[in-house]
PDB file of C-alpha atoms and ligand atoms in Angstrom:
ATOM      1  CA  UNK G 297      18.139 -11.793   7.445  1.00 40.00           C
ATOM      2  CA  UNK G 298      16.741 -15.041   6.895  1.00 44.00           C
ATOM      3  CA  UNK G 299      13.680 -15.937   8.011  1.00 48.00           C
ATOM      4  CA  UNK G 300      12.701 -12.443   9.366  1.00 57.00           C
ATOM      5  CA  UNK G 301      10.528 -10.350   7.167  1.00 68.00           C
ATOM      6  CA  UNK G 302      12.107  -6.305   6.818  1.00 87.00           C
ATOM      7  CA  UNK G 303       8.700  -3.981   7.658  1.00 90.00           C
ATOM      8  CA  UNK G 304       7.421  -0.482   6.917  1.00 94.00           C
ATOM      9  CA  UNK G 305       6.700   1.161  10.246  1.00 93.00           C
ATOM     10  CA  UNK G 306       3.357   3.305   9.709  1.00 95.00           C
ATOM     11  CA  UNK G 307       2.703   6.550  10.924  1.00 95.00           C
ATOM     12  CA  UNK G 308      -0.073   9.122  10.021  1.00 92.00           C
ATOM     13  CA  UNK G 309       2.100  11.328   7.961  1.00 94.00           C
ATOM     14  CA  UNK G 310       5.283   9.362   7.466  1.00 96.00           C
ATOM     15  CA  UNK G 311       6.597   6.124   6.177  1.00 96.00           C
ATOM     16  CA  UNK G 312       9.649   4.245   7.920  1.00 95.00           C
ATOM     17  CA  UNK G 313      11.562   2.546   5.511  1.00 94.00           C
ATOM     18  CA  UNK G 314      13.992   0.114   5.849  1.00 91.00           C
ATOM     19  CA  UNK G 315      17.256   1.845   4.068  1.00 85.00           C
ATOM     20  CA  UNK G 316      18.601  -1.025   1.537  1.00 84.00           C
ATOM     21  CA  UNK G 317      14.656  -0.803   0.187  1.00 88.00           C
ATOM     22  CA  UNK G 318      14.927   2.477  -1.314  1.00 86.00           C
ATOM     23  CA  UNK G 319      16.076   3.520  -4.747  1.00 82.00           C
ATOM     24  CA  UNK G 320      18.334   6.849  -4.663  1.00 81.00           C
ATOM     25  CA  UNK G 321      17.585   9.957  -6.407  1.00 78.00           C
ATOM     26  CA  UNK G 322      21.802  11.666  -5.663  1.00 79.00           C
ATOM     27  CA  UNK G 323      24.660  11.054  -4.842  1.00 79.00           C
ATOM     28  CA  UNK G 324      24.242  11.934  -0.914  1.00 76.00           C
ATOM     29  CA  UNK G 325      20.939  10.106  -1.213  1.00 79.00           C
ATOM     30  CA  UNK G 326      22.558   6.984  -2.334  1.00 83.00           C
ATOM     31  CA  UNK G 327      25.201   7.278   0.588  1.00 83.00           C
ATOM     32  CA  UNK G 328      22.718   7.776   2.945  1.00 84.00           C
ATOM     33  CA  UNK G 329      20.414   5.389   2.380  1.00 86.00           C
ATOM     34  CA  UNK G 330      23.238   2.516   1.887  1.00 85.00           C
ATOM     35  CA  UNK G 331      24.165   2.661   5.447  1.00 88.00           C
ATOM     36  CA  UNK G 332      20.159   3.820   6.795  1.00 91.00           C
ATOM     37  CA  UNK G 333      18.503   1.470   9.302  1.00 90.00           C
ATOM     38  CA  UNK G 334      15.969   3.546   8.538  1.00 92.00           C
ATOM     39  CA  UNK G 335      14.753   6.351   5.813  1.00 94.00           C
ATOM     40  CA  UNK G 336      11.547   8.815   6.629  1.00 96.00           C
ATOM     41  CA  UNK G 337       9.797   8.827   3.733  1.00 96.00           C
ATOM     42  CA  UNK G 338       6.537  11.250   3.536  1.00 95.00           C
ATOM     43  CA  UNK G 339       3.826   9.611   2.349  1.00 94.00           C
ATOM     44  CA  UNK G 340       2.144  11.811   0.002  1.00 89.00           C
ATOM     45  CA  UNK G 341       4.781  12.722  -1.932  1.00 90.00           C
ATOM     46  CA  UNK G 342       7.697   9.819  -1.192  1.00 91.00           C
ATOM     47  CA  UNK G 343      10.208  12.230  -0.764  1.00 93.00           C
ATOM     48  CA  UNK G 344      12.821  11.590   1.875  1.00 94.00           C
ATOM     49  CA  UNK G 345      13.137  13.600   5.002  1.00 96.00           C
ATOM     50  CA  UNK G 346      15.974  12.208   6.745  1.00 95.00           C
ATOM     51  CA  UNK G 347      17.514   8.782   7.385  1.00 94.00           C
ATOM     52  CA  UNK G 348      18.655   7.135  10.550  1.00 94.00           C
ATOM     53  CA  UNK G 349      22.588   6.270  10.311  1.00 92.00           C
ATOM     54  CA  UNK G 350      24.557   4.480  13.201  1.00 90.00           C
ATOM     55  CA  UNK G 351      25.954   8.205  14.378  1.00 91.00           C
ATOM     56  CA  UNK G 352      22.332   9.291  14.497  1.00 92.00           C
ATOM     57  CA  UNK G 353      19.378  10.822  12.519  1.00 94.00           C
ATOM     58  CA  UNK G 354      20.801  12.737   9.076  1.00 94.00           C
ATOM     59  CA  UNK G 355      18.149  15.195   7.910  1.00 95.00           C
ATOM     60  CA  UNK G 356      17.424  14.993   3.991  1.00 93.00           C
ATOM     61  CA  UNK G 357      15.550  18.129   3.590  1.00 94.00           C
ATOM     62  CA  UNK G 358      16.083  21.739   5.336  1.00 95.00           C
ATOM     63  CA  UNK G 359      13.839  22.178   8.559  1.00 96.00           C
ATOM     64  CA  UNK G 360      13.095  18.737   9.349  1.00 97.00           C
ATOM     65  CA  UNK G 361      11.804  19.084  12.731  1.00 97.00           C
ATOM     66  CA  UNK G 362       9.020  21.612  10.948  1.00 97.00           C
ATOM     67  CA  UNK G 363       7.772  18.989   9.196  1.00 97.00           C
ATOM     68  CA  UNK G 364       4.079  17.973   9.545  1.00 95.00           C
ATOM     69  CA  UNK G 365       4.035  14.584  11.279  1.00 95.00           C
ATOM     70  CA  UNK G 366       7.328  14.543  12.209  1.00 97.00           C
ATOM     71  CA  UNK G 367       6.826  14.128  16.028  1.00 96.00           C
ATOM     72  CA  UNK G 368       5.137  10.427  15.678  1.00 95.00           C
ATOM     73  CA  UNK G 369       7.172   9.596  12.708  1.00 96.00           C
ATOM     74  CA  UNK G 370      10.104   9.834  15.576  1.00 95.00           C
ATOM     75  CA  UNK G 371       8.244   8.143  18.652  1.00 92.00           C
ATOM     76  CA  UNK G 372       7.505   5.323  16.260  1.00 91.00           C
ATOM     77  CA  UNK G 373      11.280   5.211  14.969  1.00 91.00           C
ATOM     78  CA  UNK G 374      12.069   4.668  18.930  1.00 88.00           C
ATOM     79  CA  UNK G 375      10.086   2.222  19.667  1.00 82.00           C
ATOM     80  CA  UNK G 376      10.081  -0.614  16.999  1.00 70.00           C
ATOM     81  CA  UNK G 377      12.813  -2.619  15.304  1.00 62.00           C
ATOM     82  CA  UNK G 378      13.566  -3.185  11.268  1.00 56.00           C
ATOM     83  CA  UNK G 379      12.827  -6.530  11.785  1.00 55.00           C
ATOM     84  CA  UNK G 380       9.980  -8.459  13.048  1.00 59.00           C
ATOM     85  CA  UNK G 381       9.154 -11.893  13.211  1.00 56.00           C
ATOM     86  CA  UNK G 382       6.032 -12.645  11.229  1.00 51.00           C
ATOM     87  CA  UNK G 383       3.263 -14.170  13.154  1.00 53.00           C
ATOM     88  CA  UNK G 384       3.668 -12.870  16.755  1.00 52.00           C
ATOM     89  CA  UNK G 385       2.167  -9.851  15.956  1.00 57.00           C
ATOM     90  CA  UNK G 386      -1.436  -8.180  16.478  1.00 63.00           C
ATOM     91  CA  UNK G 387      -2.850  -6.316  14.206  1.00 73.00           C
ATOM     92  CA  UNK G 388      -2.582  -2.944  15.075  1.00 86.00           C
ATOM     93  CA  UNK G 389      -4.144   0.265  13.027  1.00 90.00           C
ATOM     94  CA  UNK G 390      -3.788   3.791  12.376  1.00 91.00           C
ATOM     95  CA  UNK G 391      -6.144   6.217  13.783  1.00 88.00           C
ATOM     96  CA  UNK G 392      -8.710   7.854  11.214  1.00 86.00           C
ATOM     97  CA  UNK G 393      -9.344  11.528  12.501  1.00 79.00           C
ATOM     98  CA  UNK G 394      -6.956  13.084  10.421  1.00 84.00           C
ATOM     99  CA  UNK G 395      -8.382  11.612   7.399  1.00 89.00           C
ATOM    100  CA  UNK G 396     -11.842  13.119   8.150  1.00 87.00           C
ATOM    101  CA  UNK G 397      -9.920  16.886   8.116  1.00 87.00           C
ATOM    102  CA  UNK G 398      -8.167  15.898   4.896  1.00 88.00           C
ATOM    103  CA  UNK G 399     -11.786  14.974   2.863  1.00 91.00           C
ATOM    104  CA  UNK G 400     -13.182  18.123   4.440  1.00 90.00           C
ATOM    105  CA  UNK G 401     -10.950  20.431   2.659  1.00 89.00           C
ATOM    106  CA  UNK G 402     -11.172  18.071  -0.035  1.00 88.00           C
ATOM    107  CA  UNK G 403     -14.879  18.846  -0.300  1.00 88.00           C
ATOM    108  CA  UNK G 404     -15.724  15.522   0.104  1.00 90.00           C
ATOM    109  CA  UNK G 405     -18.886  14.290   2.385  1.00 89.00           C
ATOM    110  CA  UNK G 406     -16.798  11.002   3.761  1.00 87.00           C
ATOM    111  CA  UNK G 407     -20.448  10.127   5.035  1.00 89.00           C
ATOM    112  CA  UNK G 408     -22.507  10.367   1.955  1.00 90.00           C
ATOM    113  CA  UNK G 409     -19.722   9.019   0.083  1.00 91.00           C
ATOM    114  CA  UNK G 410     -19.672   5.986   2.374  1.00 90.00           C
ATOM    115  CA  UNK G 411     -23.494   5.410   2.159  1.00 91.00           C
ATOM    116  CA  UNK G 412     -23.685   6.030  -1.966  1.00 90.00           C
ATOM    117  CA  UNK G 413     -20.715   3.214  -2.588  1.00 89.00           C
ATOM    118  CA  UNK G 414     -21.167   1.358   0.429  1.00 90.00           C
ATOM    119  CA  UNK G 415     -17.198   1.226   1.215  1.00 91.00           C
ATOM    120  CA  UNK G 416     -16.658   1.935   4.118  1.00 90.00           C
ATOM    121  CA  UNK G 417     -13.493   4.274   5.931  1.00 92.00           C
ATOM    122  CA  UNK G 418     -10.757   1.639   5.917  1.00 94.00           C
ATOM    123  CA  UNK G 419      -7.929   2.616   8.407  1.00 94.00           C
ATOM    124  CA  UNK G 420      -4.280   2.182   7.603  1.00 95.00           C
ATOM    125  CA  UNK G 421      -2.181  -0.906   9.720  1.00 94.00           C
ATOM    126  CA  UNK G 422       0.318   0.010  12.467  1.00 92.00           C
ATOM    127  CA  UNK G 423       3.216  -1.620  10.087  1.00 92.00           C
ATOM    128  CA  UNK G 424       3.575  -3.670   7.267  1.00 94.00           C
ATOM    129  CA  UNK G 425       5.384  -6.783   5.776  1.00 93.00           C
ATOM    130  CA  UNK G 426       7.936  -6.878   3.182  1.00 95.00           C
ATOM    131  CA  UNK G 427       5.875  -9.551   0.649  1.00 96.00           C
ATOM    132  CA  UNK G 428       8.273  -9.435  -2.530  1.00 95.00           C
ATOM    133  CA  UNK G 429       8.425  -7.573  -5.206  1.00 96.00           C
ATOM    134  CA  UNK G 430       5.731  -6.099  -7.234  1.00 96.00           C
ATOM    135  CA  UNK G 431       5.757  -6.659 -11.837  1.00 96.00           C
ATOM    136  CA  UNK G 432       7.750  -3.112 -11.525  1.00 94.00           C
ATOM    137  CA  UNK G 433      10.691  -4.682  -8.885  1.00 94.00           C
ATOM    138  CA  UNK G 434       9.337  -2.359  -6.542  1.00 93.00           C
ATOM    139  CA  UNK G 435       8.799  -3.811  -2.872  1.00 95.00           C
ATOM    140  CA  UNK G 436       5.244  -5.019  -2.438  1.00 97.00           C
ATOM    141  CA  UNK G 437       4.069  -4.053   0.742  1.00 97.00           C
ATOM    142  CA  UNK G 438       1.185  -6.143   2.802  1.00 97.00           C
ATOM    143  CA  UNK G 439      -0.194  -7.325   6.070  1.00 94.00           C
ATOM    144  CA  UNK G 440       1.348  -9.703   7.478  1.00 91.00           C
ATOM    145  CA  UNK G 441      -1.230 -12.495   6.841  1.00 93.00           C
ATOM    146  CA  UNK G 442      -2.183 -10.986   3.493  1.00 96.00           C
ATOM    147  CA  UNK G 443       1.746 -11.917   2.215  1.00 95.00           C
ATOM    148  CA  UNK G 444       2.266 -15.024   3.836  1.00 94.00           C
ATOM    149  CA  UNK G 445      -1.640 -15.693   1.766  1.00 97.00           C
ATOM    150  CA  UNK G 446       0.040 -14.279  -1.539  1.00 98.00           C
ATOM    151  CA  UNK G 447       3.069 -16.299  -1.672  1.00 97.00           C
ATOM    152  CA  UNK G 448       1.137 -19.411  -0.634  1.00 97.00           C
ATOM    153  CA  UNK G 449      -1.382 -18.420  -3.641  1.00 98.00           C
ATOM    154  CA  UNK G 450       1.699 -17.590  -5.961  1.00 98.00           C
ATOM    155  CA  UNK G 451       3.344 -20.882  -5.194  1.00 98.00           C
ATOM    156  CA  UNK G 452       0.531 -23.672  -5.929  1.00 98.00           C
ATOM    157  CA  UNK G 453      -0.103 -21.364  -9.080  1.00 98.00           C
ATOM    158  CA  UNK G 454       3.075 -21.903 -10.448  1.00 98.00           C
ATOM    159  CA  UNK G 455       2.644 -25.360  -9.100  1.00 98.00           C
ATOM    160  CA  UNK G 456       0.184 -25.735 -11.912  1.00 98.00           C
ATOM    161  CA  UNK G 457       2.086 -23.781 -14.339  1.00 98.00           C
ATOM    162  CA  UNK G 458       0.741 -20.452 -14.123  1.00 98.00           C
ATOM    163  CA  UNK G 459       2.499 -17.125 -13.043  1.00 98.00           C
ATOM    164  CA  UNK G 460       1.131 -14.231 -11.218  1.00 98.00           C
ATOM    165  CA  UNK G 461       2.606 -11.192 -10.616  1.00 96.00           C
ATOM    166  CA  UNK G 462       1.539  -8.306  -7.914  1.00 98.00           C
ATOM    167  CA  UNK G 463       0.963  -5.006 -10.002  1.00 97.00           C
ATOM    168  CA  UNK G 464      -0.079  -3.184  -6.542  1.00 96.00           C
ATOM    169  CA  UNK G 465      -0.756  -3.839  -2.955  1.00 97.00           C
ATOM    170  CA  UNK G 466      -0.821  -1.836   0.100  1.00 97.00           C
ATOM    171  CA  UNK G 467      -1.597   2.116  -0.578  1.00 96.00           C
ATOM    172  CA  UNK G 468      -1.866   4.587   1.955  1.00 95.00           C
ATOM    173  CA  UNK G 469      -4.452   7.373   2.529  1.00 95.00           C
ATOM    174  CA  UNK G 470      -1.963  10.272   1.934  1.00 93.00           C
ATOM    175  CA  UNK G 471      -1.196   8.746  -1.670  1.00 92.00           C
ATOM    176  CA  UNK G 472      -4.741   8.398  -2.469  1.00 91.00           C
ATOM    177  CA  UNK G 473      -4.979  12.252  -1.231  1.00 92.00           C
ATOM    178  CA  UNK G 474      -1.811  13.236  -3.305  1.00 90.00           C
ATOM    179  CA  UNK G 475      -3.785  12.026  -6.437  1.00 89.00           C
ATOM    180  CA  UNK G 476      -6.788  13.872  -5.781  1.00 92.00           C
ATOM    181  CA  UNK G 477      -4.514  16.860  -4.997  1.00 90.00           C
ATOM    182  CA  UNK G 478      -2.464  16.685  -7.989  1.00 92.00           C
ATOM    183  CA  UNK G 479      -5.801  16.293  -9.847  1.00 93.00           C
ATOM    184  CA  UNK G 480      -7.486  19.206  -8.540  1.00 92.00           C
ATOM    185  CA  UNK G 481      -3.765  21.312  -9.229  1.00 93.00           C
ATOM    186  CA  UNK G 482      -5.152  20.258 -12.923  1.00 95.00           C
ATOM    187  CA  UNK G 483      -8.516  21.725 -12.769  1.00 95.00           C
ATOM    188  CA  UNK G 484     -10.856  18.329 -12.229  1.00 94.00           C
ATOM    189  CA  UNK G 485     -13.245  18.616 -10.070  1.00 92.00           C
ATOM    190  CA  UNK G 486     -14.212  16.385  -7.261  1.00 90.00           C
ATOM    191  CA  UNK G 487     -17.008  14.371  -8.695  1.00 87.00           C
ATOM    192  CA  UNK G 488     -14.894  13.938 -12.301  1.00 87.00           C
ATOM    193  CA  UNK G 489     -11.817  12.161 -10.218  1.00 89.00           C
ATOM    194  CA  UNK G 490     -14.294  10.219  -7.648  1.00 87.00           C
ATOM    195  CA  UNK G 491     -15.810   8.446 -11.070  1.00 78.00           C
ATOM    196  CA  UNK G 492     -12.545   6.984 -11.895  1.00 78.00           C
ATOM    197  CA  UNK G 493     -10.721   7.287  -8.210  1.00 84.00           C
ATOM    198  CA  UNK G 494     -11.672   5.823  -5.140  1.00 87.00           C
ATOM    199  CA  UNK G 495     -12.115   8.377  -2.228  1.00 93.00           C
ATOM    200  CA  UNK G 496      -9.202   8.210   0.423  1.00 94.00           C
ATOM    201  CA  UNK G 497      -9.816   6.503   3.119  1.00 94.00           C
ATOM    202  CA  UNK G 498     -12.147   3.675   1.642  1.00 94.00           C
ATOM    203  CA  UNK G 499      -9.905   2.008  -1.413  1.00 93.00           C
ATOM    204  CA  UNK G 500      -9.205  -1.373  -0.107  1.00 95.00           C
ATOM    205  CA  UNK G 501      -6.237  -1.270  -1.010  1.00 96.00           C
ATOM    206  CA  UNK G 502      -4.915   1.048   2.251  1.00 97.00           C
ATOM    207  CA  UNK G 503      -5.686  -2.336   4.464  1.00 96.00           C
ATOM    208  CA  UNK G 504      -2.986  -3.964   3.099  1.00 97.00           C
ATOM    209  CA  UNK G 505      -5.657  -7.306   2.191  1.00 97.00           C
ATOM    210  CA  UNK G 506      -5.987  -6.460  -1.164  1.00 97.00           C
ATOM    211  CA  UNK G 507      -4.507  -7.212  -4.253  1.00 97.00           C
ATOM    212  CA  UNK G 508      -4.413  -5.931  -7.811  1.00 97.00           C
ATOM    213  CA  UNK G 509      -3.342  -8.995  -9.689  1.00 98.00           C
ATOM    214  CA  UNK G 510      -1.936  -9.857 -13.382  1.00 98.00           C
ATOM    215  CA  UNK G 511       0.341 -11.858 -15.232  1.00 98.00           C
ATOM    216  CA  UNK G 512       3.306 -11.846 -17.677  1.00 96.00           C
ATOM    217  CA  UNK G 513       2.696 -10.358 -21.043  1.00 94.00           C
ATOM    218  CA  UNK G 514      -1.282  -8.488 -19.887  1.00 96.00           C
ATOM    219  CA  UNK G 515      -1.317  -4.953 -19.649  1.00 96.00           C
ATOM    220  CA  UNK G 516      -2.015  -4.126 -15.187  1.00 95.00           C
ATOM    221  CA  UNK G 517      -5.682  -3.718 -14.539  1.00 92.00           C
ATOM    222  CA  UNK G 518      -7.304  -4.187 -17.986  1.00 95.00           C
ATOM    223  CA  UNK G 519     -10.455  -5.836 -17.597  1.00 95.00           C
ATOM    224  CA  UNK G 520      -8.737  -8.414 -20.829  1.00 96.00           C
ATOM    225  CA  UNK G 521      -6.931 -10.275 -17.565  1.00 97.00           C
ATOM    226  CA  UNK G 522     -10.794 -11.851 -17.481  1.00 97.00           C
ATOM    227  CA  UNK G 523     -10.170 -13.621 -20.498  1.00 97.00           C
ATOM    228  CA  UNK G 524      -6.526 -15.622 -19.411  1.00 98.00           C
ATOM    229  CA  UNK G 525      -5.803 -18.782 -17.940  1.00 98.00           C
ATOM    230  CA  UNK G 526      -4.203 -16.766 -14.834  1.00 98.00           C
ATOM    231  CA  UNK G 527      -7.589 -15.663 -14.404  1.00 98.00           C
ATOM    232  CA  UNK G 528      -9.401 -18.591 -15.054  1.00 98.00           C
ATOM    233  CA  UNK G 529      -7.263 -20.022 -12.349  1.00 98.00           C
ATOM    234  CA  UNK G 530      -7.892 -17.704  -9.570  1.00 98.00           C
ATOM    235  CA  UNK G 531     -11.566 -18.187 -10.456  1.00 98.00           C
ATOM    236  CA  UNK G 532     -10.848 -21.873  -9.550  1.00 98.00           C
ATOM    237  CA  UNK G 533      -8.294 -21.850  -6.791  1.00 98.00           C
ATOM    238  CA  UNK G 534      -8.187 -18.478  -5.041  1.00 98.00           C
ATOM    239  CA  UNK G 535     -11.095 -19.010  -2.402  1.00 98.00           C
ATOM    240  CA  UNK G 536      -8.109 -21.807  -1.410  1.00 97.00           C
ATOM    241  CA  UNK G 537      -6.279 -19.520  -0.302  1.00 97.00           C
ATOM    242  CA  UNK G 538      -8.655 -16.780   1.450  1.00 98.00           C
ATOM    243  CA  UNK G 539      -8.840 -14.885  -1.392  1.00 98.00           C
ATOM    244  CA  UNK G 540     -11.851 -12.855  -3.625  1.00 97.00           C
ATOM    245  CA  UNK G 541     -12.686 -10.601  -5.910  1.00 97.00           C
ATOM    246  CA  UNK G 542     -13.525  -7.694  -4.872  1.00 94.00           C
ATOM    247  CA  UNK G 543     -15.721  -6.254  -7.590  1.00 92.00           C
ATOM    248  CA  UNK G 544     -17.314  -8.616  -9.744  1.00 94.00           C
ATOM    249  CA  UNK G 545     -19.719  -7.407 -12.539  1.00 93.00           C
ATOM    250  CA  UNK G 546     -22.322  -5.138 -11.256  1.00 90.00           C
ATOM    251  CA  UNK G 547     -21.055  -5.130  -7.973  1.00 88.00           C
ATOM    252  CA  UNK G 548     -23.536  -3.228  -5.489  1.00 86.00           C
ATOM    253  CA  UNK G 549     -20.924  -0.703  -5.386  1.00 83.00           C
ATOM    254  CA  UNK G 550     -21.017   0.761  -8.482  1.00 78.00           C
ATOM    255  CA  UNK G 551     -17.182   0.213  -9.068  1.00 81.00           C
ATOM    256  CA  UNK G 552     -16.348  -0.863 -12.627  1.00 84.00           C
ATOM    257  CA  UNK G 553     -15.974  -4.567 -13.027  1.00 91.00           C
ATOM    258  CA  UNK G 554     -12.149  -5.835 -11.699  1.00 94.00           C
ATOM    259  CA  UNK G 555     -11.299  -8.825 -12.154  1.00 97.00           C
ATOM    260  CA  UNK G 556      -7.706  -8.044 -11.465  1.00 97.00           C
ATOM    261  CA  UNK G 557      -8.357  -6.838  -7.874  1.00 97.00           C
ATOM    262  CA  UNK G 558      -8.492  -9.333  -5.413  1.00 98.00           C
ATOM    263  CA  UNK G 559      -8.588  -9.557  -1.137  1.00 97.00           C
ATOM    264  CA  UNK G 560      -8.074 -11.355   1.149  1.00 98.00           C
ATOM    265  CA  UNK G 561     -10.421 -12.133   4.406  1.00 95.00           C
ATOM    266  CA  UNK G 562      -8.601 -13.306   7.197  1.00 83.00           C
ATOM    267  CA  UNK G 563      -9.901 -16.720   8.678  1.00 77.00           C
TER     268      UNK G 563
HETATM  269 ZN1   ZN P 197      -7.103  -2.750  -6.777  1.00 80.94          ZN
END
């Protein structure tokens, strides 16, 4: 559909993806999600709950309607369309309250962890735009302004000869929580992951502004990226384009030097 960007539909629990997005994991999967307007994908895990054919919804797993979030995941499959023209509409966000439960049992002081790092609780947008591909031909997810900002920043690089690639964009809160829970499952404890993860809820990355950047032939997120012309580029042109780094050397908020992590601030 030219000229209209496809969009993931956000819920608390539950992704809405559009079907031809999705890479199959079985046979049934792969008819499925061929003919799905629609897939339910849960967030923390990815795995697919159902997907919504022309004849109606097909569940994917046994006891769909038991599943945690399912009830919003619906409403919101109701209400909006695959499709949406970029640029008519508001930004609209996710509510946080569940996220406060989730660091609770996590053990995690969301307060005291906001005041130590100063990042604050970033809440998740309403829905999403389709902005590409990302270095691993997966689809790069972003806000609407953020990926109309990205291409325009891709394009006048390239313009000059240099190619970037996306290595990750949006991330949600319940994949930032499925890391810490699979990390746990391993016997880390809390303060061991926080050192290298960022708590969920307050990684950029969840407001679908920011950017982890790099280019052909550079190992993602290796603080080397400093040292190429990519790099040296952004340092000259990105501000062009509304976008920053994030954490620069001895940032105030104690996160490790990035240089391959970049936002972008809405004019
Ligand atoms: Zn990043």
């Amino acid at each position: 559909m030219r000229g209209i960007a496809p969009t993931l539909l956000n819920t608390a629990e539950i992704e809405l993806w559009p079907g031809g997005l999705l890479r199959a994991r079985g046979n049934r999967d792969a008819r499925a999600l061929a003919r799905a307007r629609r897939v339910l994908r849960r967030k923390r895990d990815g795995l697919y709950l159902a997907a919504e054919l022309p004849e109606g919804l097909l569940p994917l797993v046994p006891r769909l309607m038991h599943e945690s979030g399912i009830d919003e995941a619906l409403d919101a499959l109701d209400r909006d369309p695959v499709h949406r023209r970029p640029g008519l509409d508001v930004v609209e966000h996710l509510p946080l309250h569940r996220l406060h439960e989730r660091l609770d049992a996590l053990g995690i002081d969301a307060g005291a962890y906001a005041e130590r790092t100063g990042l604050p609780l970033v809440p998740e947008p309403a829905w999403l735009a389709l902005a590409g591909r990302d270095r691993y031909c997966r689809p790069l997810w972003l806000r609407v302004d953020a990926a109309r900002a990205w291409r325009h920043l891709r394009d006048a690089a390239l313009r000059d000869a240099i190619v970037l690639d996306a290595i990750s964009g949006y991330r949600s809160h319940d994949y930032q929580l499925g890391i810490f829970a699979r990390k746990r499952a391993r016997g880390l404890g809390i303060d061991a992951i926080l050192a290298v993860n960022a708590a969920p809820g307050h990684s950029e990355h969840h407001s679908g502004l920011a950017l982890d950047l790099g280019t052909p032939g550079e190992p993602p997120a290796e603080e080397s990226f400093e040292s190429t012309p990519a790099f040296a580029w952004l340092r000259d042109n990105a501000a062009d384009h509304g976008f920053s780094l994030s954490y620069p050397r001895d940032n105030p908020h104690g996160i490790v030097y990035e240089p391959w992590h970049w936002r972008y601030a809405p004019a």
